[in-house]
Coordinates of C-alpha atoms and ligand atoms in Angstrom, one line a residue:
M1 CA 69.9 96.6 120.0
V2 CA 71.9 94.6 117.5
H3 CA 71.6 96.2 114.2
R4 CA 72.2 94.1 111.1
T5 CA 72.4 95.5 107.7
R6 CA 73.0 93.1 104.8
V7 CA 73.8 94.7 101.4
I8 CA 74.9 93.0 98.2
I9 CA 76.4 95.2 95.5
L10 CA 76.6 93.8 91.9
G11 CA 78.1 95.4 88.9
R12 CA 80.5 95.2 86.0
Q13 CA 84.2 95.3 86.5
G14 CA 85.4 98.9 86.5
A15 CA 82.0 100.2 87.5
G16 CA 83.6 101.8 90.5
K17 CA 82.3 99.2 92.9
G18 CA 85.5 99.0 95.0
T19 CA 85.6 102.7 95.8
Q20 CA 81.8 103.1 96.2
C21 CA 81.5 100.0 98.4
A22 CA 84.3 101.2 100.7
R23 CA 82.5 104.5 101.2
L24 CA 79.1 103.0 101.6
A25 CA 80.3 100.4 104.1
A26 CA 81.8 103.1 106.2
R27 CA 78.6 105.1 106.1
L28 CA 76.5 102.1 107.0
A29 CA 79.1 101.0 109.7
V30 CA 79.3 97.5 108.3
P31 CA 82.4 95.5 107.2
H32 CA 83.2 95.8 103.5
V33 CA 83.6 92.2 102.3
S34 CA 85.2 92.1 98.9
T35 CA 86.0 88.6 97.6
G36 CA 88.6 90.1 95.1
D37 CA 90.4 91.8 98.0
L38 CA 90.2 88.6 100.1
F39 CA 91.8 86.6 97.3
R40 CA 94.5 89.3 96.7
A41 CA 95.3 89.3 100.4
E42 CA 95.6 85.5 100.5
A43 CA 97.8 85.6 97.4
A44 CA 100.0 88.4 98.9
E45 CA 100.4 86.3 102.1
G46 CA 101.4 83.3 99.9
T47 CA 98.8 80.9 101.4
E48 CA 97.7 77.7 99.6
L49 CA 94.3 79.2 98.9
G50 CA 95.9 82.4 97.5
R51 CA 98.2 80.3 95.3
Q52 CA 95.3 78.3 93.9
A53 CA 93.1 81.3 93.4
A54 CA 95.8 83.4 91.7
A55 CA 95.9 80.9 88.8
Y56 CA 92.3 81.7 88.1
F57 CA 92.1 85.4 88.7
D58 CA 95.3 86.3 86.8
A59 CA 93.7 84.7 83.8
G60 CA 90.5 86.7 84.4
S61 CA 88.5 83.5 85.2
L62 CA 86.3 83.0 88.1
V63 CA 87.7 81.1 91.1
P64 CA 85.8 77.8 91.6
D65 CA 82.8 78.0 93.8
E66 CA 84.1 75.7 96.6
L67 CA 87.1 78.0 97.1
V68 CA 85.0 81.1 97.2
L69 CA 82.2 79.9 99.4
D70 CA 84.4 78.7 102.2
L71 CA 86.2 82.1 102.2
V72 CA 83.0 84.1 102.3
V73 CA 81.2 82.0 104.9
Q74 CA 84.2 82.2 107.1
R75 CA 84.4 86.0 106.8
L76 CA 80.7 86.5 107.4
D77 CA 81.0 84.4 110.5
A78 CA 83.4 86.8 112.1
D79 CA 82.2 88.9 115.1
D80 CA 82.0 92.2 113.3
A81 CA 79.8 90.8 110.6
R82 CA 77.6 88.9 113.1
A83 CA 77.0 92.1 115.0
A84 CA 76.7 94.7 112.3
G85 CA 76.0 92.9 109.1
Y86 CA 78.0 93.3 105.9
L87 CA 78.3 94.8 102.5
L88 CA 79.2 92.1 100.0
D89 CA 81.3 93.3 97.0
G90 CA 82.0 90.7 94.2
F91 CA 79.9 87.9 95.7
P92 CA 77.7 86.3 94.7
R93 CA 78.5 86.7 91.0
T94 CA 76.8 83.5 89.6
L95 CA 73.3 82.1 90.2
A96 CA 74.9 79.1 91.9
Q97 CA 76.8 81.3 94.4
G98 CA 73.6 83.3 95.1
Q99 CA 71.7 80.1 95.9
A100 CA 74.6 78.7 98.0
L101 CA 74.7 82.0 100.0
F102 CA 71.0 81.8 100.8
E103 CA 71.2 78.0 101.6
V104 CA 74.0 78.7 104.1
L105 CA 72.6 81.9 105.7
G106 CA 68.9 81.5 105.1
D107 CA 66.5 84.0 103.9
W108 CA 68.2 86.7 105.9
A109 CA 71.3 86.6 103.7
A110 CA 70.4 90.0 102.2
D111 CA 68.1 92.9 102.7
V112 CA 68.9 94.4 99.3
A113 CA 70.9 93.6 96.2
V114 CA 71.9 96.7 94.3
E115 CA 73.1 96.6 90.7
L116 CA 75.5 99.4 90.0
D117 CA 74.9 99.8 86.3
V118 CA 77.7 101.1 84.1
P119 CA 77.8 100.1 80.4
T120 CA 80.7 98.1 78.9
S121 CA 81.6 101.1 76.6
V122 CA 82.3 103.1 79.8
V123 CA 84.2 100.5 81.8
L124 CA 86.4 99.1 79.1
P125 CA 88.7 102.1 78.7
R126 CA 88.7 102.6 82.5
L127 CA 90.0 99.0 83.0
A128 CA 92.6 99.4 80.3
A129 CA 93.9 102.6 81.9
R130 CA 93.7 101.4 85.5
R131 CA 97.0 101.3 87.4
V132 CA 97.6 100.3 91.0
C133 CA 100.4 101.1 93.3
Q134 CA 102.1 98.0 94.5
D135 CA 103.2 99.7 97.7
C136 CA 100.2 101.8 99.0
G137 CA 97.4 100.4 96.9
A138 CA 96.3 103.7 95.4
T139 CA 94.4 103.4 92.1
S140 CA 95.2 105.8 89.3
R141 CA 94.5 106.3 85.6
A142 CA 97.2 106.1 83.0
A143 CA 97.1 108.5 80.1
P144 CA 96.7 106.9 76.7
G145 CA 100.1 105.5 75.5
A146 CA 101.6 106.0 78.9
A147 CA 104.4 103.6 80.1
E148 CA 103.3 100.3 81.7
V149 CA 105.3 101.0 84.9
A150 CA 105.3 104.3 86.6
T151 CA 106.1 106.0 90.0
C152 CA 103.3 106.5 92.6
E153 CA 102.6 110.2 93.1
R154 CA 101.5 109.5 96.7
C155 CA 104.2 107.3 98.0
G156 CA 106.9 107.0 95.3
G157 CA 106.2 103.2 95.0
T158 CA 105.8 101.2 91.8
V159 CA 102.6 101.6 89.8
T160 CA 101.6 98.8 87.4
R161 CA 98.5 97.1 86.0
R162 CA 96.7 94.7 88.2
T163 CA 97.7 91.2 87.0
D164 CA 94.1 90.7 85.7
D165 CA 93.9 94.0 83.8
T166 CA 95.6 92.7 80.7
D167 CA 93.5 93.1 77.6
E168 CA 92.7 89.4 77.3
A169 CA 91.7 89.1 81.0
I170 CA 89.6 92.2 80.9
H171 CA 87.6 90.8 78.0
R172 CA 87.2 87.5 79.7
R173 CA 86.0 89.1 82.9
L174 CA 83.5 91.3 81.2
A175 CA 82.2 88.4 79.0
T176 CA 81.7 86.4 82.2
Y177 CA 79.8 89.2 83.9
D178 CA 77.5 89.5 81.0
Q179 CA 76.9 85.7 80.9
E180 CA 76.5 85.2 84.7
S181 CA 74.8 88.4 85.8
G182 CA 71.6 88.0 83.8
P183 CA 70.3 84.9 85.6
L184 CA 71.6 86.2 89.0
L185 CA 69.9 89.6 88.6
S186 CA 66.5 88.0 87.6
W187 CA 66.8 85.7 90.6
F188 CA 67.3 88.6 93.0
D189 CA 64.5 90.5 91.2
D190 CA 62.1 87.5 91.7
K191 CA 63.0 87.6 95.4
G192 CA 62.0 91.3 95.5
L193 CA 65.5 92.3 96.5
L194 CA 66.9 94.0 93.4
V195 CA 67.3 97.7 93.0
R196 CA 69.1 99.1 89.9
V197 CA 71.3 102.2 90.3
D198 CA 72.8 104.3 87.5
G199 CA 76.5 104.2 88.1
V200 CA 77.5 106.8 85.5
G201 CA 78.2 110.3 86.8
D202 CA 79.9 112.2 89.6
P203 CA 81.2 109.8 92.4
D204 CA 79.3 111.8 95.0
D205 CA 76.1 111.6 93.1
V206 CA 76.5 107.9 92.6
H207 CA 77.2 107.5 96.4
H208 CA 73.9 109.2 97.2
R209 CA 72.0 107.1 94.7
L210 CA 73.4 104.0 96.3
L211 CA 72.5 105.3 99.8
D212 CA 68.9 106.0 98.6
A213 CA 68.7 102.5 97.1
V214 CA 69.7 101.0 100.4
R215 CA 67.4 103.2 102.3
S216 CA 64.5 102.2 100.1
R217 CA 64.8 98.7 101.4
I218 CA 66.2 99.3 104.9
P219 CA 64.4 102.5 106.2
D220 CA 66.2 102.5 109.6
I221 CA 69.7 101.9 108.4
G222 CA 72.3 102.4 111.1
E223 CA 74.1 105.3 109.4
V224 CA 77.2 106.9 111.0
Ligands
ADP1 P1 86.8 92.2 89.1 O1 85.3 92.2 89.5 O2 87.2 93.5 88.4 O3 87.1 91.0 88.3 P2 87.6 91.6 91.8 O4 88.6 92.3 92.6 O5 86.2 91.7 92.3 O6 87.7 92.2 90.3 O7 87.9 90.1 91.6 C1 89.1 89.7 91.0 C2 89.1 88.2 90.7 O8 88.9 87.4 91.9 C3 88.0 87.7 89.8 O9 88.4 87.9 88.4 C4 87.9 86.3 90.1 O10 89.0 85.5 89.6 C5 88.1 86.3 91.6 N1 86.8 86.4 92.3 C6 86.3 87.4 93.0 N2 85.1 87.2 93.4 C7 84.7 86.0 92.9 C8 83.6 85.2 93.0 N3 82.4 85.6 93.7 N4 83.5 84.0 92.4 C9 84.6 83.6 91.7 N5 85.7 84.3 91.6 C10 85.8 85.5 92.2
ZN2 ZN1 101.8 104.4 96.3

């Protein structure tokens, strides 16, 4: 039997979505589709799309819808997503994107939309302290007042801020989330798809809360 599980995870920047989504996707045996990761991969490869997108995300602005939609639809059309389903991380993040997703894929675009809820007061210091290894991708947390550039404890590579983790870009991204998420969340709620999960606490606890939220809408999830 072809088993398709379609999950959307929403939440503020710095809520821990990236880590939680990777873990949840592995558990549900579906591809983890992160638009942020897709754009960063395009930028690292130096593609035309990556170049265009980088101008927006470095500034902490949203990439225009037409660039995002093509990328997402193409990714969801791949064999693995067609067979198993997907866990969408970072898309949709505006009402227009949500509507476009359902127009393209139909009412089956999602079984559940989970909001991982972490308040701004918690995510702000996390984002300001977030550092990423340019070589192995490991994420770490800088101590207050620590140097901007450090050495990776795991691989010896160079650890820096993400280009969009400057103070200005962080504030712009969080303001955009607050503006755009309200209408999007109510729209999912009206469709009966929204479940809210408290994202504050031990990562293992948060993982189980997310799993329960998905189970509440998809009782026979294909867990591995
Ligand atoms: P964050 O959610 O912390 O901003 P992501 O890695 O999810 O980080 O996204 C990084 C950047 O990629 C965003 O700031 C934005 O410029 C772009 N991006 C990702 N997803 C979308 C989207 N659905 N619509 C528009 N831009 C997006
Ligand atoms: Zn490293």
